[in-house]
Coordinates of C-alpha atoms and ligand atoms in Angstrom, one line a residue:
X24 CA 0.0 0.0 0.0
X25 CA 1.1 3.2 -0.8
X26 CA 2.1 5.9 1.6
X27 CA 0.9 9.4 1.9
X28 CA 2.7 10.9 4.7
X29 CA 5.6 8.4 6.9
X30 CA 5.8 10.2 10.0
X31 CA 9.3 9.5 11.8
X32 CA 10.1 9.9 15.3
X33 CA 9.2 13.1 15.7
X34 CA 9.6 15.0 19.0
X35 CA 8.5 18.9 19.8
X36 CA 9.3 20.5 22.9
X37 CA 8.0 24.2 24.2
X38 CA 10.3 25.2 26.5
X39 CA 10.0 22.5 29.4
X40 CA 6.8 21.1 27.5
X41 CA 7.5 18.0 25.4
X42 CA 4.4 18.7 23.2
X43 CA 5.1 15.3 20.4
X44 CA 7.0 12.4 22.1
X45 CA 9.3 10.6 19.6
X46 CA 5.8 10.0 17.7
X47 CA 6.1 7.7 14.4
X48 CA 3.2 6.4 12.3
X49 CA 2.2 5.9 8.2
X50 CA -0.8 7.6 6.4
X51 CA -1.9 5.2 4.0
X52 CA -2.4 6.8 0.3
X53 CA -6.8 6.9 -0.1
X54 CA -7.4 6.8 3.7
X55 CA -9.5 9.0 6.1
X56 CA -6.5 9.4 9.2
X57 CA -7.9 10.4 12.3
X58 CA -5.3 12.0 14.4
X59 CA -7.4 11.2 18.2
X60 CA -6.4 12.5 21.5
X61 CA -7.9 14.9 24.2
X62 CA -7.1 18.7 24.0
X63 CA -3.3 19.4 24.4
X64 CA -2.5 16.3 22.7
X65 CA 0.2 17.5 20.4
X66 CA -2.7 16.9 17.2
X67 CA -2.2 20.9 16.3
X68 CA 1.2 20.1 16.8
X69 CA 2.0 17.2 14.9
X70 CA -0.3 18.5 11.6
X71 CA 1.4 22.7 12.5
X72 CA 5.2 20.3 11.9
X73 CA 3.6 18.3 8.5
X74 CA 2.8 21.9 7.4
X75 CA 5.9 23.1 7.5
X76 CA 4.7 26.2 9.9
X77 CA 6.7 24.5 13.0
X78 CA 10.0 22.7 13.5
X79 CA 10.4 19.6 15.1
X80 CA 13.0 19.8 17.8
X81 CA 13.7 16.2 16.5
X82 CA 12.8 13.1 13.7
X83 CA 11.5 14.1 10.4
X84 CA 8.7 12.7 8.1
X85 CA 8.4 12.0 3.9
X86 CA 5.6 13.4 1.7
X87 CA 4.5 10.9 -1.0
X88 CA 7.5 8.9 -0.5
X89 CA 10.0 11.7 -0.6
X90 CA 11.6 14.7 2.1
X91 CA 8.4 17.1 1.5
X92 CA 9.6 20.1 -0.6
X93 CA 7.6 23.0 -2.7
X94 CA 6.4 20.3 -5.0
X95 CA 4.5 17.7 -2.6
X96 CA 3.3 20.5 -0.7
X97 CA 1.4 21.7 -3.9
X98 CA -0.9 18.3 -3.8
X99 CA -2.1 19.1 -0.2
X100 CA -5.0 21.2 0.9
X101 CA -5.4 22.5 4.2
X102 CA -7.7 23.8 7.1
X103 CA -5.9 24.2 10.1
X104 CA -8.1 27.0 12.0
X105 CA -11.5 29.0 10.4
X106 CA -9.4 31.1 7.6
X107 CA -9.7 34.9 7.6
X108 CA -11.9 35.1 5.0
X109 CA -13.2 39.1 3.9
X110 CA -16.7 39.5 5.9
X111 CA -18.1 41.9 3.1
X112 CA -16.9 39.8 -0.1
X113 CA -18.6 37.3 -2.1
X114 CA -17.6 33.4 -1.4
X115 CA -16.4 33.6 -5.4
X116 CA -14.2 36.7 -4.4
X117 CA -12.7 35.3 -1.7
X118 CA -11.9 32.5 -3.1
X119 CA -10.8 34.4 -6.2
X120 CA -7.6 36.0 -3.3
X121 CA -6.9 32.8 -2.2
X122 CA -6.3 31.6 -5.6
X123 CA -4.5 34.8 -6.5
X124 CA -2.5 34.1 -3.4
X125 CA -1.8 30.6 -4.0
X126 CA -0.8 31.3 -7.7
X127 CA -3.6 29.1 -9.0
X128 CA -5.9 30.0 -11.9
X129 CA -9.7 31.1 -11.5
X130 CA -11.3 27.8 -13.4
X131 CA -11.4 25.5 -10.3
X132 CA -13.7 28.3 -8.5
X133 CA -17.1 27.0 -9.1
X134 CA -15.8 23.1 -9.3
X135 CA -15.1 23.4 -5.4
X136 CA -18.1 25.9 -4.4
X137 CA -20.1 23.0 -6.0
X138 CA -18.1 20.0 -4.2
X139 CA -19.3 22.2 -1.2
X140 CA -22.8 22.9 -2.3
X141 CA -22.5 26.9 -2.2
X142 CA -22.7 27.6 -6.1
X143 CA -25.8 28.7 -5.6
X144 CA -24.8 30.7 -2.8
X145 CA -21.5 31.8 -4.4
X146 CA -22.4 35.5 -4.5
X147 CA -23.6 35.9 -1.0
X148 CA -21.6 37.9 1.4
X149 CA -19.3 35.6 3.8
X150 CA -21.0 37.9 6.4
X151 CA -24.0 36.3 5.4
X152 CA -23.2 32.9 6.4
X153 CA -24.0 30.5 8.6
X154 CA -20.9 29.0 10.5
X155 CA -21.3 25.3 8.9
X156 CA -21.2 27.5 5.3
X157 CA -18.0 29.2 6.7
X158 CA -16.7 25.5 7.2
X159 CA -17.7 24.1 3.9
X160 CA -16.0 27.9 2.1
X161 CA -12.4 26.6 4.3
X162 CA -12.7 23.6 3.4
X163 CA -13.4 24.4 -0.7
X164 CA -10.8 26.9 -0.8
X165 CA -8.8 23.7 0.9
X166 CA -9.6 22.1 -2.6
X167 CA -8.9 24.7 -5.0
X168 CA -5.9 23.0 -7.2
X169 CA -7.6 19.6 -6.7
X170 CA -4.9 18.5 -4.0
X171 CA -4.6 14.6 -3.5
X172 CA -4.3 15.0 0.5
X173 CA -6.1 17.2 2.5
X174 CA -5.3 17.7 6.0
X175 CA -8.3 19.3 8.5
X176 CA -7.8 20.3 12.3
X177 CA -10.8 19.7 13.7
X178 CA -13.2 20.5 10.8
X179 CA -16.3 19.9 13.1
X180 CA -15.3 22.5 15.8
X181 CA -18.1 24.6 17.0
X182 CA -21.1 23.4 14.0
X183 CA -24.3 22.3 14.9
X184 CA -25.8 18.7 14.2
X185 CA -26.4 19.6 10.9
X186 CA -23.4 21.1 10.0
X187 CA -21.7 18.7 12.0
X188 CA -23.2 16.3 9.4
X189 CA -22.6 18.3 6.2
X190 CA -19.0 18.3 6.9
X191 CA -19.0 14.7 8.0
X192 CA -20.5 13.3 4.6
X193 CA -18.5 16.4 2.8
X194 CA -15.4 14.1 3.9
X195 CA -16.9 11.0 2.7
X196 CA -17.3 12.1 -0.5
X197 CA -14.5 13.5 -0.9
X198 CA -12.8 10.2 0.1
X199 CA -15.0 8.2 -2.0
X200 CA -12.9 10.3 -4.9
X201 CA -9.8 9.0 -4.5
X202 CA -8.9 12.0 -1.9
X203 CA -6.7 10.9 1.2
X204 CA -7.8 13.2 4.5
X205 CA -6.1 13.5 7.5
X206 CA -8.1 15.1 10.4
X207 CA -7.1 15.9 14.0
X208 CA -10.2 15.6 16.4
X209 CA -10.9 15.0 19.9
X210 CA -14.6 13.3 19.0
X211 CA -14.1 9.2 19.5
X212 CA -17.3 9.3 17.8
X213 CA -16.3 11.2 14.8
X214 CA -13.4 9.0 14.0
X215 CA -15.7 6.0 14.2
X216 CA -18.0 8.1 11.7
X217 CA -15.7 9.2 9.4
X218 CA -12.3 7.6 9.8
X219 CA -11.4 3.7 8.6
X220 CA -7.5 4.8 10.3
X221 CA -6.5 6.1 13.5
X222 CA -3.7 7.1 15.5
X223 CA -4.0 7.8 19.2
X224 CA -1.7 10.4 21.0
X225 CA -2.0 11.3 24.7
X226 CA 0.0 14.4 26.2
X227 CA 2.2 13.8 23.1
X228 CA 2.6 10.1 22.9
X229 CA 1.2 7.9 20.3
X230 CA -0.5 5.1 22.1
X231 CA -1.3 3.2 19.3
X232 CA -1.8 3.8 15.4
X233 CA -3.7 1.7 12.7
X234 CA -7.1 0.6 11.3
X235 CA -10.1 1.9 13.2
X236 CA -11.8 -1.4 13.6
X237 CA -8.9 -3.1 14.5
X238 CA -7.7 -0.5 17.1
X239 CA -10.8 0.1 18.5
X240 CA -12.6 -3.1 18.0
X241 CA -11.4 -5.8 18.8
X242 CA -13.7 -8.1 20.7
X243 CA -17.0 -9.6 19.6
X244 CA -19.5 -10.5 22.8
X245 CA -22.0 -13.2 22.1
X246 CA -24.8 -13.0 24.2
X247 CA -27.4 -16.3 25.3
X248 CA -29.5 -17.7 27.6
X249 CA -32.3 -20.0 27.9
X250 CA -34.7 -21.0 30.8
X251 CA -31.7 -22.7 32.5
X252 CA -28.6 -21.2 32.5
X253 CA -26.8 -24.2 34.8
X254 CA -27.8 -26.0 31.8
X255 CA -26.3 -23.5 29.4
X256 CA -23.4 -22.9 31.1
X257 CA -22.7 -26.4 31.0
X258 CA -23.4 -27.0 27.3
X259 CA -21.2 -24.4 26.6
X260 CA -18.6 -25.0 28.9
X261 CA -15.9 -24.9 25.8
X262 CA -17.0 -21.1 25.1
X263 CA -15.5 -20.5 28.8
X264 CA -19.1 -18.5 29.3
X265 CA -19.5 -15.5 31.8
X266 CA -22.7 -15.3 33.6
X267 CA -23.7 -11.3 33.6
X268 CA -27.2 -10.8 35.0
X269 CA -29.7 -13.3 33.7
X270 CA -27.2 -13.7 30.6
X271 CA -24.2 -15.7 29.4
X272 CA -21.7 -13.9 27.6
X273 CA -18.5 -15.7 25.1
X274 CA -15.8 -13.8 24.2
X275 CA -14.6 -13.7 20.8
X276 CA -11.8 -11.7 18.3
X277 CA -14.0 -9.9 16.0
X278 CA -15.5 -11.5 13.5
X279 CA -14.7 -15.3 14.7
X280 CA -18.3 -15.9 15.9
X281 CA -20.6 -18.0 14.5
X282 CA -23.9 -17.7 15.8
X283 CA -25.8 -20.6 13.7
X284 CA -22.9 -22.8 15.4
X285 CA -23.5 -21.8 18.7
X286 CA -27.4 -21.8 18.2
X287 CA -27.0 -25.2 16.8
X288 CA -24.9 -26.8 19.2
X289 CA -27.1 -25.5 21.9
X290 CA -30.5 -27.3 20.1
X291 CA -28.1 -30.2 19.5
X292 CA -27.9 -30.5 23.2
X293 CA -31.4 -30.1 24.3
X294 CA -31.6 -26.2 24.9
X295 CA -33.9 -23.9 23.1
X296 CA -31.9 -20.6 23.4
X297 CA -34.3 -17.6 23.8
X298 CA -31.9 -15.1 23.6
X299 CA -28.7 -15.1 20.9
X300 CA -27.2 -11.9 20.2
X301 CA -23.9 -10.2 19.1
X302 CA -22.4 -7.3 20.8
X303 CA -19.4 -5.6 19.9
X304 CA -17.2 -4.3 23.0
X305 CA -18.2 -0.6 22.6
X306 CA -16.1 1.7 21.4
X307 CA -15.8 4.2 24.5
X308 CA -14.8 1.0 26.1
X309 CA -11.9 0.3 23.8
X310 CA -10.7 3.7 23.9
X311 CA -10.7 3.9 27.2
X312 CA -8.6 0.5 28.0
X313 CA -6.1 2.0 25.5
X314 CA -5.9 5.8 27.2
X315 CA -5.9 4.4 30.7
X316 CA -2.8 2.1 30.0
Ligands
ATP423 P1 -6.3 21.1 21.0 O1 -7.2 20.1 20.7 O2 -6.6 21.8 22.3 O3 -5.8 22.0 19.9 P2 -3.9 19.5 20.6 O4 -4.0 18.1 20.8 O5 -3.9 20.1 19.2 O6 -4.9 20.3 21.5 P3 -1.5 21.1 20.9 O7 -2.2 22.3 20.6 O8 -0.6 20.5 19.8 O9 -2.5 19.9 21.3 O10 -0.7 21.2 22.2 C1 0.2 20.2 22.8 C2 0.9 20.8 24.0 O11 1.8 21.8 23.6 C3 0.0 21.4 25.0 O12 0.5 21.2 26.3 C4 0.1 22.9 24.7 O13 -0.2 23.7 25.8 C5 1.5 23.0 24.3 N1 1.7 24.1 23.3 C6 1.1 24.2 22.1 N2 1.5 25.3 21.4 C7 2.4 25.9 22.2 C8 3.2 27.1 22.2 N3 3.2 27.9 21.1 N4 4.0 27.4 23.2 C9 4.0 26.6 24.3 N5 3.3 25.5 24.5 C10 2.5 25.2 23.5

């Protein structure tokens, strides 16, 4: 699989703060990264060093294979904070400086205001604006050039549900394109929504880095019982069951299960099950085991 972005043990102190801890992971090319980790993390950090607008006190990292340089920073779009965008211009005018300033033509305007779904809107006022609108502006004048990679810090911050969810699926389809995106967020939940890869820092250490439903799943729970659980219990002595409540409860890797087995075995063996269900081990539970360690 190709790689995007190979970060290599990179380390940032301020001062007496060591914000990035010899931190080391690979952005596979097509991917949605989420960079996850509480506020004061090192996530502004580590995406600020990437960017080239701070220096790593130590390590390094490679942009599509090579040591980044004018060229692969051209096939990367970015939103690191709400951009400054003129209140009393149009979205097309503002868009039209950004271009100016990032020495690209004029022809790509209306391709991203569409990708955004503000062409219609494309002569209003940024003033005018809701702040999911402002988001969805960032993030097409993130696109203008058509970079390969784009790279969000926290592209949720502050929306509403609904702009929360325009973003969201905005990301999707943009990944669906062939687009790789790397986003920092603090939202478990949004990296379960939007991201298939992770990496987890805490207080500037990577606790653990690769795909979501490995890193964050990685138990299956099956779920029986019948009218005697003694009985159960017995039958499915192999399972190594755990009684919880009225319940019994087998543990499993993901995706290892088989439910028409266990249902099977337990009719072969004289018990009608009235209760056969699979639970994944929640995510909140995951991350949690993995920050607490
Ligand atoms: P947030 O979600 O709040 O943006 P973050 O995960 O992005 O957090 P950073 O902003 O990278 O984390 O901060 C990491 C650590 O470095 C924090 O302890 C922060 O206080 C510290 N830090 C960040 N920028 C500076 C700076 N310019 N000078 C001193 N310390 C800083």
């Amino acid at each position: 699989m190709q790689t995007v972005l190979s970060i290599k043990n990179i380390s940032k102190k301020y001062g007496s703060i060591q914000a990035l801890n010899n931190v080391s992971f690979d952005v596979p090319k097509g991917s949605v990264f989420g960079i996850l980790g509480p506020n004061g993390s090192g996530k502004t950090t580590l995406l600020g060093i990437v960017l080239n607008v701070l220096e790593a006190s130590s390590g390094s990292y490679e942009l599509l294979g090579k040591e980044p340089d004018a060229d692969s920073r051209k096939h990367i779009g970015t939103l690191l904070e709400t951009p400054n965008f003129y209140h009393y211009l149009s979205a097309e005018k503002n868009l039209q400086i950004v271009a100016e300033i990032k020495g690209k033509g004029f022809d790509d305007i209306d391709n991203v205001l569409q990708k955004v779904n503000l062409l219609e809107r494309k002569t209003s006022k940024f003033s005018t604006y809701s702040l999911g609108m402002k988001q969805r502006l960032a993030i097409a004048s993130a696109l203008l050039g058509n970079p390969d990679v784009l790279i969000l810090d926290e592209p949720t911050n502050g929306l509403d549900p609904v702009g929360i969810a325009e973003i969201r699926g905005l990301i999707q389809t943009l990944s669906a394109e062939g687009k790789t995106i790397i986003m920092a967020s603090h939202l478990l939940d949004e990296v379960e929504k939007v991201c298939n890869y992770v990496a987890i820092l805490k207080k500037g250490v990577l606790l653990t880095a690769g795909k979501v439903d490995e890193v964050l799943v990685n138990e299956d729970i099956v779920e029986v019982s019948c009218n005697d659980l003694n009985k159960l219990a017995n039958v499915l002595s192999n399972y190594n069951p755990k009684q919880k409540d009225n319940l019994l409860q087998l543990y499993f890797a993901t995706g290892v299960a088989k439910l028409d087995e266990i249902n099977k075995h337990c009719f072969e063996n004289g018990i009608v099950l009235t209760h056969l269900y699979l639970r994944k081990k929640s995510l909140e539970a995951k991350f949690l085991e993995i920050t607490n360690n």
